[in-house]
XYZ file of C-alpha atoms in Angstrom:
639
model
C 0.000 0.000 0.000
C 1.468 3.319 -0.993
C 2.183 5.772 1.780
C 5.447 6.763 3.316
C 3.744 6.809 6.698
C 1.244 4.032 6.226
C 1.446 1.387 8.919
C -1.554 -0.769 8.109
C -0.379 -4.147 6.854
C -2.093 -5.307 3.701
C -3.955 -8.602 3.945
C -4.199 -10.942 0.982
C -7.550 -12.249 -0.207
C -6.394 -15.713 0.868
C -6.017 -14.443 4.432
C -9.491 -12.909 4.261
C -11.157 -16.092 3.071
C -9.490 -18.029 5.911
C -11.105 -15.866 8.599
C -13.956 -17.251 10.657
C -17.276 -15.412 10.672
C -16.478 -13.847 14.041
C -13.018 -12.785 12.860
C -14.550 -11.462 9.664
C -16.992 -9.337 11.652
C -14.281 -7.952 13.891
C -12.013 -7.235 10.936
C -14.791 -5.260 9.287
C -15.675 -3.410 12.497
C -12.114 -2.314 13.215
C -11.702 -0.907 9.723
C -14.880 1.130 9.813
C -14.244 4.825 9.313
C -16.034 7.553 11.307
C -18.240 8.364 8.310
C -19.582 4.796 8.266
C -17.575 3.629 5.251
C -14.993 0.870 5.394
C -11.314 1.000 4.453
C -10.145 -2.570 4.076
C -6.381 -3.118 3.616
C -6.806 -6.080 1.297
C -4.748 -6.805 -1.801
C -5.536 -9.078 -4.720
C -9.223 -8.361 -5.447
C -8.441 -8.424 -9.160
C -7.056 -11.971 -8.932
C -10.400 -13.430 -7.893
C -12.826 -14.931 -10.358
C -16.297 -13.452 -10.669
C -17.816 -16.249 -8.551
C -15.147 -15.837 -5.886
C -15.778 -12.095 -5.771
C -19.489 -12.587 -5.364
C -18.981 -15.164 -2.614
C -16.580 -12.890 -0.751
C -18.946 -9.958 -1.197
C -21.756 -11.982 0.365
C -19.555 -12.787 3.352
C -18.644 -9.128 3.753
C -22.272 -8.085 3.629
C -23.213 -10.684 6.246
C -20.319 -9.539 8.416
C -21.557 -5.986 8.067
C -25.027 -7.075 9.171
C -23.587 -8.809 12.232
C -21.542 -5.749 13.133
C -24.600 -3.555 12.663
C -26.636 -5.803 14.954
C -23.978 -5.486 17.646
C -23.800 -1.680 17.462
C -26.565 -0.099 15.360
C -25.856 3.528 16.251
C -22.149 3.192 15.538
C -22.907 2.556 11.881
C -25.311 5.420 11.405
C -24.264 7.970 8.789
C -25.980 10.585 6.613
C -27.547 9.535 3.347
C -25.047 9.732 0.480
C -27.006 11.078 -2.472
C -24.234 10.347 -4.938
C -24.092 6.738 -3.879
C -27.876 6.448 -3.993
C -27.853 7.849 -7.524
C -25.205 5.330 -8.575
C -27.104 2.408 -7.062
C -30.378 3.474 -8.668
C -28.658 3.853 -12.037
C -27.211 0.364 -11.745
C -30.590 -1.030 -10.740
C -32.291 0.728 -13.624
C -29.730 -0.600 -16.095
C -29.964 -4.165 -14.776
C -33.723 -4.665 -14.470
C -35.521 -6.673 -17.135
C -37.451 -5.066 -19.933
C -40.687 -6.719 -18.855
C -40.804 -4.429 -15.832
C -41.062 -1.381 -18.055
C -44.386 -0.114 -19.307
C -44.815 1.526 -22.667
C -45.366 4.887 -21.040
C -41.885 4.766 -19.515
C -40.501 4.701 -23.016
C -42.400 7.791 -24.045
C -40.872 11.139 -23.134
C -42.115 14.539 -24.291
C -44.080 13.070 -27.187
C -41.214 10.901 -28.490
C -42.354 7.272 -28.757
C -39.360 5.111 -27.902
C -41.226 1.810 -27.725
C -39.789 0.517 -31.065
C -36.324 0.659 -29.520
C -37.271 -1.218 -26.365
C -36.779 -4.782 -27.569
C -33.575 -3.988 -29.443
C -31.984 -2.222 -26.484
C -33.087 -4.935 -24.048
C -31.803 -7.750 -26.260
C -28.537 -5.915 -26.736
C -28.191 -5.569 -22.956
C -28.940 -9.249 -22.449
C -26.209 -10.172 -24.916
C -23.775 -7.779 -23.266
C -24.555 -9.152 -19.821
C -23.730 -12.655 -20.951
C -20.494 -11.601 -22.645
C -19.257 -9.066 -20.091
C -16.066 -10.175 -18.354
C -12.980 -8.734 -16.689
C -11.470 -7.790 -20.031
C -14.594 -5.799 -20.871
C -14.382 -4.132 -17.481
C -10.803 -3.111 -18.194
C -11.845 -1.850 -21.622
C -14.555 0.295 -20.047
C -12.027 1.765 -17.659
C -9.685 2.501 -20.558
C -12.579 4.279 -22.247
C -13.187 6.431 -19.164
C -9.480 7.171 -18.819
C -9.295 8.190 -22.478
C -12.189 10.604 -22.072
C -10.594 12.079 -18.960
C -7.265 12.450 -20.783
C -8.769 14.486 -23.599
C -10.950 16.563 -21.267
C -7.869 17.369 -19.204
C -5.709 18.258 -22.195
C -8.435 20.353 -23.830
C -8.809 22.421 -20.656
C -5.109 23.226 -20.441
C -4.140 20.492 -17.997
C -1.092 18.278 -18.229
C -1.671 14.502 -18.372
C 0.818 12.454 -16.410
C 1.943 10.386 -19.403
C 1.188 10.005 -23.149
C -2.161 8.454 -24.028
C -0.382 6.012 -26.339
C 0.845 4.119 -23.259
C -2.581 3.655 -21.694
C -3.116 0.121 -22.985
C 0.249 -1.094 -21.700
C -0.137 0.701 -18.373
C -3.565 -0.847 -17.791
C -2.117 -4.340 -18.239
C 1.028 -3.874 -16.162
C 0.698 -1.021 -13.629
C 3.616 -2.319 -11.552
C 5.880 -2.046 -14.567
C 5.042 1.663 -14.783
C 4.969 2.346 -11.067
C 7.791 4.878 -11.230
C 5.927 6.854 -13.882
C 2.659 6.671 -11.940
C 4.174 7.549 -8.555
C 2.477 10.974 -8.085
C -0.907 9.221 -8.133
C 0.084 5.734 -6.961
C -2.712 4.699 -4.594
C -3.542 8.373 -4.119
C -6.190 9.614 -3.493
C -7.171 6.840 -1.083
C -10.205 5.641 -3.035
C -9.093 2.022 -3.592
C -9.381 2.457 -7.358
C -6.918 0.510 -9.537
C -3.535 2.210 -9.415
C -3.444 2.896 -13.157
C -6.611 5.042 -13.191
C -4.682 8.311 -13.190
C -6.265 10.632 -15.747
C -9.640 10.698 -14.006
C -7.940 11.711 -10.756
C -5.952 14.364 -12.592
C -9.065 15.718 -14.283
C -10.922 15.970 -10.981
C -8.071 17.948 -9.438
C -7.769 20.213 -12.471
C -11.500 20.934 -12.456
C -11.300 21.794 -8.763
C -8.387 24.099 -9.564
C -10.432 25.900 -12.216
C -13.149 26.470 -9.612
C -10.469 27.655 -7.198
C -9.341 30.254 -9.734
C -12.858 31.652 -10.044
C -13.636 31.561 -6.331
C -10.491 33.431 -5.337
C -11.220 36.114 -7.924
C -14.889 36.433 -7.047
C -15.946 35.165 -10.475
C -19.002 33.095 -11.297
C -18.676 29.712 -12.962
C -19.736 29.549 -16.590
C -23.499 28.901 -16.245
C -22.693 27.427 -12.806
C -21.155 24.402 -14.521
C -24.548 23.235 -15.751
C -23.472 22.745 -19.373
C -20.629 20.488 -18.279
C -23.037 18.587 -16.047
C -25.468 18.061 -18.946
C -22.602 16.936 -21.143
C -21.483 14.355 -18.581
C -25.009 13.026 -18.141
C -25.520 12.677 -21.889
C -22.165 10.997 -22.271
C -23.110 8.487 -19.591
C -26.401 7.753 -21.345
C -24.596 7.180 -24.625
C -22.170 4.772 -22.986
C -24.925 2.836 -21.248
C -27.308 2.833 -24.202
C -29.878 4.589 -22.008
C -32.098 5.860 -24.814
C -34.963 6.924 -22.574
C -32.934 9.213 -20.334
C -30.927 10.567 -23.260
C -34.114 11.523 -25.095
C -35.427 13.318 -22.021
C -32.200 15.295 -21.659
C -32.130 16.184 -25.362
C -35.727 17.389 -25.193
C -35.364 19.496 -22.036
C -31.894 19.776 -20.455
C -33.196 22.272 -17.893
C -35.256 19.502 -16.337
C -32.048 18.157 -14.791
C -31.979 21.163 -12.477
C -35.109 19.961 -10.724
C -33.490 16.726 -9.556
C -31.950 16.025 -6.175
C -28.650 15.148 -7.806
C -28.132 18.626 -9.248
C -29.087 20.214 -5.927
C -26.588 17.952 -4.213
C -23.876 19.100 -6.634
C -24.810 22.711 -5.961
C -24.487 22.185 -2.209
C -21.012 20.824 -2.733
C -20.161 23.801 -4.938
C -21.386 26.279 -2.320
C -19.258 24.510 0.258
C -16.218 24.757 -2.025
C -16.739 28.488 -2.572
C -16.781 29.073 1.153
C -14.004 26.836 2.411
C -11.701 25.808 -0.446
C -9.989 29.128 -1.066
C -7.328 31.448 0.286
C -8.923 32.866 3.420
C -8.718 36.470 4.530
C -8.674 37.822 0.980
C -10.783 40.845 0.028
C -10.291 41.128 -3.680
C -7.827 40.112 -6.345
C -4.848 41.993 -4.906
C -5.180 40.122 -1.607
C -5.302 36.843 -3.476
C -2.159 37.760 -5.406
C -0.332 38.435 -2.149
C -1.599 35.162 -0.665
C -0.302 33.207 -3.673
C 3.018 34.994 -3.398
C 3.385 34.159 0.291
C 2.379 30.508 -0.054
C 4.751 29.823 -2.929
C 7.565 31.622 -1.107
C 7.028 29.457 1.978
C 7.633 26.436 -0.239
C 10.769 27.959 -1.773
C 9.279 29.042 -5.110
C 10.350 32.662 -5.703
C 10.574 33.084 -9.469
C 8.605 35.999 -10.951
C 5.264 35.464 -12.643
C 2.159 37.481 -13.399
C -1.429 36.645 -12.488
C -4.329 38.058 -14.461
C -7.618 39.114 -12.938
C -9.339 37.028 -15.617
C -7.659 33.605 -15.425
C -8.445 32.899 -19.076
C -6.116 35.732 -20.056
C -3.122 34.036 -18.441
C -0.462 32.214 -20.418
C 0.149 28.509 -19.952
C 3.168 28.877 -17.678
C 1.491 31.319 -15.289
C -1.564 29.090 -15.026
C 0.632 26.123 -14.169
C 2.380 28.119 -11.446
C -1.002 29.074 -10.010
C -1.929 25.389 -10.100
C 1.238 24.674 -8.112
C -0.033 27.095 -5.463
C -3.384 25.272 -5.437
C -1.707 21.947 -4.719
C 0.502 23.572 -2.064
C -2.687 24.876 -0.431
C -3.967 21.303 -0.110
C -0.602 20.062 1.135
C -0.600 22.793 3.790
C -4.166 21.878 4.710
C -3.192 18.263 5.373
C -0.071 19.343 7.248
C -2.120 21.701 9.405
C -4.543 18.859 10.105
C -1.669 16.700 11.324
C -0.497 19.438 13.679
C -4.036 20.067 14.906
C -4.905 16.406 15.495
C -1.562 15.182 16.819
C -2.025 16.396 20.434
C -5.336 14.551 20.748
C -3.815 11.448 19.160
C -0.845 11.495 21.527
C -3.067 12.149 24.557
C -5.293 9.184 23.768
C -2.297 6.928 23.283
C -0.781 8.030 26.572
C -4.044 7.158 28.318
C -3.754 3.613 26.968
C -0.152 3.408 28.125
C -1.062 4.660 31.598
C -3.712 1.938 31.837
C -1.117 -0.626 30.712
C -3.289 -1.609 27.762
C -0.596 -1.996 25.044
C 1.591 -5.064 25.278
C 5.380 -4.594 25.207
C 5.607 -5.189 21.454
C 2.549 -3.096 20.560
C 3.123 0.439 19.310
C 0.508 2.982 18.253
C 1.302 2.073 14.671
C 1.352 -1.699 15.100
C -2.114 -1.900 16.663
C -3.548 -0.568 13.384
C -2.144 -3.434 11.376
C -4.155 -6.429 10.270
C -1.983 -8.965 12.177
C -2.644 -7.030 15.381
C -6.374 -6.960 14.675
C -6.422 -10.703 14.019
C -4.494 -11.389 17.225
C -6.990 -9.380 19.272
C -9.834 -11.262 17.639
C -8.151 -14.564 18.449
C -7.734 -13.570 22.100
C -11.353 -12.489 22.254
C -12.533 -15.794 20.765
C -10.390 -17.819 23.171
C -11.623 -15.888 26.215
C -15.234 -16.255 25.132
C -14.806 -19.997 24.578
C -13.103 -20.413 27.973
C -16.004 -18.630 29.671
C -18.524 -20.800 27.852
C -16.660 -23.989 28.818
C -16.401 -22.919 32.473
C -20.104 -22.114 32.624
C -20.973 -25.469 31.056
C -18.785 -27.277 33.585
C -20.386 -25.368 36.465
C -23.846 -26.375 35.276
C -22.747 -30.009 35.097
C -21.293 -29.904 38.622
C -24.383 -28.193 39.962
C -26.582 -30.928 38.516
C -24.381 -33.697 39.939
C -24.245 -32.175 43.411
C -27.718 -30.641 43.711
C -30.171 -32.239 41.273
C -29.001 -35.737 40.462
C -30.852 -38.471 42.349
C -27.489 -40.108 43.027
C -25.969 -36.959 44.536
C -26.242 -38.366 48.074
C -23.684 -40.959 47.074
C -21.122 -38.153 47.005
C -19.964 -36.955 50.409
C -21.278 -33.521 51.270
C -17.822 -32.010 51.741
C -16.752 -33.256 48.314
C -19.880 -31.826 46.759
C -19.113 -28.467 48.350
C -15.530 -28.583 47.068
C -16.765 -29.448 43.567
C -19.204 -26.519 43.598
C -16.556 -24.152 44.919
C -14.001 -25.192 42.291
C -16.505 -24.882 39.441
C -17.643 -21.468 40.668
C -14.045 -20.285 40.949
C -13.336 -21.319 37.345
C -16.424 -19.478 36.130
C -15.415 -16.315 37.971
C -11.862 -16.499 36.577
C -13.098 -17.151 33.035
C -15.542 -14.247 33.224
C -12.845 -11.925 34.529
C -10.507 -12.955 31.710
C -13.230 -12.440 29.132
C -14.240 -9.049 30.527
C -10.649 -7.828 30.746
C -9.902 -9.047 27.219
C -13.036 -7.412 25.877
C -12.328 -4.180 27.765
C -8.759 -4.078 26.448
C -9.790 -4.754 22.872
C -12.582 -2.185 23.063
C -10.173 0.476 24.324
C -7.763 -0.273 21.485
C -10.576 -0.227 18.937
C -11.910 3.064 20.300
C -8.434 4.578 20.021
C -8.143 3.450 16.408
C -11.545 4.877 15.506
C -11.014 8.153 17.360
C -7.732 8.820 15.553
C -8.723 7.853 12.011
C -8.593 11.491 10.888
C -5.050 11.920 12.168
C -3.781 8.829 10.375
C -5.649 9.808 7.210
C -4.115 13.285 7.330
C -0.647 11.726 7.506
C -1.409 9.508 4.525
C -2.879 12.422 2.567
C 0.086 14.660 3.360
C 2.540 12.000 2.203
C 0.589 11.349 -0.994
C 0.051 15.029 -1.729
C 3.707 15.845 -1.169
C 4.533 13.517 -4.062
C 1.862 15.155 -6.227
C 3.043 18.694 -5.434
C 6.635 17.698 -6.194
C 5.575 16.419 -9.612
C 3.731 19.680 -10.344
C 6.845 21.633 -9.348
C 9.074 19.529 -11.607
C 6.796 20.274 -14.555
C 7.431 24.041 -14.369
C 10.671 24.052 -16.429
C 9.099 21.606 -18.897
C 6.079 23.850 -19.402
C 8.443 26.780 -19.883
C 10.473 24.823 -22.435
C 7.316 24.004 -24.382
C 6.403 27.682 -24.497
C 9.886 28.502 -25.798
C 9.769 25.760 -28.406
C 6.367 26.896 -29.620
C 7.693 30.445 -29.901
C 10.679 29.310 -31.947
C 8.477 27.181 -34.203
C 5.980 29.953 -34.831
C 8.670 32.599 -35.381
C 10.549 30.839 -38.148
C 13.950 32.020 -39.449
C 13.108 35.722 -39.501
C 14.713 37.458 -36.501
C 12.179 40.243 -36.435
C 9.348 37.789 -36.395
C 11.050 35.922 -33.561
C 11.035 39.012 -31.400
C 7.444 39.816 -32.259
C 6.240 36.259 -31.672
C 8.152 36.027 -28.413
C 6.563 39.203 -27.152
C 3.124 37.971 -28.168
C 3.643 34.608 -26.488
C 4.603 36.251 -23.215
C 1.104 37.634 -22.894
C -0.728 35.112 -25.042
C -4.005 34.207 -23.297
C -5.083 30.609 -22.921
C -8.535 31.586 -24.095
C -10.026 35.029 -24.584
C -13.086 35.288 -22.467
C -14.911 37.614 -20.154
C -15.991 36.626 -16.658
C -18.990 37.764 -14.676
C -18.009 39.027 -11.237
C -19.881 37.635 -8.294
C -22.016 40.282 -6.597
C -20.750 41.454 -3.256
C -17.168 40.382 -3.853
C -15.011 43.223 -2.489
C -12.434 44.716 -4.822
C -10.757 48.077 -5.146
C -12.092 49.796 -8.244
C -8.763 51.206 -9.281
C -7.013 47.855 -9.029
C -5.019 47.090 -12.137
C -6.028 44.032 -14.154
C -2.749 42.307 -13.417
C -0.275 42.166 -10.587
C 3.404 41.532 -10.951
C 4.776 38.986 -8.523
C 8.484 38.622 -8.076
C 11.297 38.436 -5.589
C 11.060 42.142 -4.973
C 7.634 41.625 -3.460
C 8.556 38.729 -1.262
C 10.259 40.570 1.578
C 12.801 38.537 3.478
C 11.754 35.337 1.740
C 12.754 36.813 -1.620
C 16.342 37.338 -0.597
C 17.122 33.688 -1.179
C 18.717 32.764 -4.516
C 16.405 31.520 -7.273
C 15.301 27.912 -6.832
C 17.310 25.528 -8.962
C 15.553 22.627 -10.638
C 17.197 19.847 -12.641
C 20.519 21.632 -12.382
C 19.255 24.786 -14.085
C 18.077 28.040 -12.604
C 14.433 28.678 -13.388
C 14.329 31.433 -15.989
C 11.777 34.197 -15.576
C 9.134 34.221 -18.238
C 9.998 37.720 -19.415
C 13.755 37.120 -19.644
C 15.175 36.943 -23.156
C 16.874 33.525 -23.484
C 19.941 32.957 -25.577
C 19.697 30.731 -28.622
C 21.725 28.044 -26.875
C 19.496 28.165 -23.789
C 16.376 27.960 -25.936
C 17.739 24.887 -27.663
C 18.588 23.260 -24.326
C 15.156 23.939 -22.895
C 13.519 22.649 -26.047
C 15.520 19.441 -25.777
C 14.001 18.818 -22.359
C 10.679 18.387 -24.083
C 11.761 14.863 -24.938
C 10.839 14.012 -21.364
C 7.247 14.833 -22.045
C 5.753 15.137 -25.524
C 2.425 14.039 -26.774
C 1.382 16.673 -29.268
C -0.175 14.058 -31.501
C -1.334 11.291 -29.193
C -1.702 7.875 -30.705
C -5.171 6.446 -30.514
C -5.761 3.815 -27.890
C -6.821 0.344 -28.792
C -10.543 0.145 -29.343
C -12.780 -1.451 -26.776
C -13.130 -5.210 -27.203
C -16.729 -6.135 -27.961
C -18.339 -9.126 -29.617
C -19.421 -8.821 -33.227
C -22.956 -9.601 -32.120
C -23.131 -6.556 -29.850
C -21.474 -4.344 -32.440
C -23.999 -5.428 -35.036
C -26.897 -4.652 -32.720
C -25.503 -1.216 -31.976
C -25.146 -0.535 -35.685
C -28.688 -1.740 -36.329
C -29.929 0.529 -33.571
C -28.689 3.688 -35.321
C -31.415 4.094 -37.992
C -34.236 3.595 -35.504
C -32.733 5.978 -32.985
C -31.924 8.537 -35.656
C -35.567 8.545 -36.725
C -36.726 8.895 -33.138
C -34.266 11.498 -31.897
C -33.576 14.154 -34.496
C -31.539 17.120 -33.286
C -32.810 20.578 -34.191
C -31.488 22.053 -37.430
C -28.189 23.794 -37.036
C -27.428 21.987 -33.790
C -23.842 21.605 -32.713
C -24.185 18.335 -30.868
C -24.237 16.035 -33.900
C -26.293 12.925 -34.317
C -27.104 11.184 -31.083
C -27.375 7.934 -32.976
C -23.837 8.266 -34.303
C -22.617 8.840 -30.763
C -24.202 5.639 -29.537
C -23.041 3.790 -32.608
C -19.432 4.789 -32.040
C -19.435 4.087 -28.319
C -19.972 0.346 -27.962
C -20.030 -0.028 -24.243
C -20.480 -3.179 -22.191
C -23.209 -3.733 -19.673
C -23.112 -1.666 -16.552
C -23.400 -4.911 -14.579
C -19.874 -5.017 -13.262
C -18.391 -7.175 -10.609
C -16.279 -4.176 -9.611
C -14.660 -3.798 -6.300
C -16.317 -5.287 -3.222
C -15.813 -1.969 -1.495
C -18.348 -0.366 -3.812
C -20.947 -2.952 -2.798
C -20.320 -2.091 0.824
C -20.857 1.578 0.089
C -17.347 2.722 0.943
C -17.112 4.934 -2.064
C -18.262 8.197 -0.557
C -18.200 11.121 -2.834
C-alpha cells in the first residue's frame, strides 16, 4: 500500500477467506471509518474470479449485518445522495425489460417503444459476454475521455495516451511513472486510473481560480453537467434518459442530484480558497506568500481574468493550489496530533498496550487478528467454564445419586466450578475491555492517520507539479521558436506575443458582493522584490538549471537546451488507444440501432451536438453490470 507513513499491513484475499465469521466481523468493524464507510487493507481483489468475488462480497455483507446488529448507532451515517444515484442507475440498467411499461418509453411526445426490444436484447447479450477484459476496456474508455478533457482544458496529463493500454495491463511495470498518483487519493481504485484523478483535481483548480477572484462559474457548470449526463447515457445505451435530456436539459436542475452538486459547490466556494482575501490583490499576495514558503520565488504574473493568463502562469497558479492542499493536510496533522498522543498516553497509563505493541502496530491487520483470536479464546473459555459449572451443579444438587457423594466433596466441587467461572468471566471481561479500548483509540484517531497519509501522498503530487514548471516553460519557448521561423524580427514579435498570449479570450462575470478596489489594475506583478525577506534567497534551482523568468530573453543556446528537455514529455499528436473489445454480435446490434434511434431522436437544425445515434453507434459499451470492487458494494465509495 502506498504511503510513506502508512502502517496498516495489507492482507491478501487468501487471508481474508481463511477468517472465521467472528473474525470477519471484527475485521470489518475495526476498519470502519467515522463516516460509516470501510477501508479494508486487502490486496488481490483483481485476482479473484467473478464467482469468488461474489462469494466474498456476500460474506462481507453478512459480516456488516452482524456488526450492525452489535452496534446499530455506531454505523449510522448521513444519506449519500451520490451513492444512492449510482445504485439506482445500476438497478435501472440491470432490471428486465418486462418491468417497463410503454409509457416509460415515451418522453415529451417521443415514442421510444420501437427501440425497447432492441436495447433490451442488446443488454442481455452484453450481460452474458461481459467479463474482466470488458471491465478493463470500459475503464480505458473512461481514462481516455478524462485524458482528452484534461488536455483540452489546459491540464497536463501524467503520461502520453499512447501508453494507456500497456499501463492498464502492467501497472507495476510503470509504477515509477505513476508515482504521483500511486494509490492516491485513497479511493481504492486501480492504481493505473490516473487521468480521471488528474481531471478531478484540475477541475477543482479551475473552480479555485474563479472563487479566489470572485468570479461566477460559466453557467454554474450546468453545461458540463449536462454533457457528462448525456455521455453516460450514450455509454450505457440509455435511450430513454438521453431523449429526455435532449428534449429538455433544464429539467435536470429539478433533480436532487443537481441540488446535491450545488451544495457541494457552495461549500467549495466558502471553504476551499485562500482565506482572509478581500479582492484580487489580496489573493495575489496570498499566492506569493504561499509559494515563497515552499521555496518558489521566481517571478510570474497573475491576471484578474484567469483565461487571459499564459500557460506557464496558469501552471504556477496550479502549483499554489496543490501547495494549499498540502498545507491543509499538514495543518490537520499538527491540529490532530495532540489529541492522538493524549489518547495513546491514556492507553499506556492503563497498561493496555503489550510490550511489542506500538501505536502504529495496533492498526495493522496482524494485530487486529491477534486481538480477535484472544477475544474468541476468552469467550470460549467462559462458555466452557459455565458449562462445567452447570454439570457440577446438577451432579451435586439435582441428580438423584448426589447423596452418594460426600457432602464435603460436593461443596468442594461446587466451589471449584464457581471459581473457574469467575476467573473465566474476569478474563473475558478484561480481554473485551482491552480490545474495546484499542478499537476506540483506532476509531477516534482515524482522521489523524488519514491526514498523515494524505500529506505524504500530496507531497509527491506537489513535487511532480513543481518539476513540470521548467518543462512547461520549455514548451512555451519551443512553440515560440516554431511559430517565429527564421526571420529574426518575427522571432522578437512572436516572443513578445507569447509572453502575454491568453489561454482563451473570455470575459468573466463578477460575483455580486465580492469586495475589490475599483482602481485595481487588471494584473499584478509577482516577483522576488515583493517577497520581503523570503525573496532574498537565490532563485530555486531545478534539474541543475536556474528557473528562468518568463519575461527574460533567453539565448539561442538556452532555448535549444530547454527545447531538448521536451523529450521528457511530448504528446502533441497522441496515438489512438486500442478500441474497446466487444463481440461482433453486440457491435452489429448497436449498428442496427442507429437508424431507428436517428428517426426517433432528431436534433434541431443547425445543432452543434451532432447525431445522437452516431454517438451511440461509435461508443460500444459493455453492460453496466460489473463485478467491480467489493468496497463499492459495501458503500465505501463516498463522494
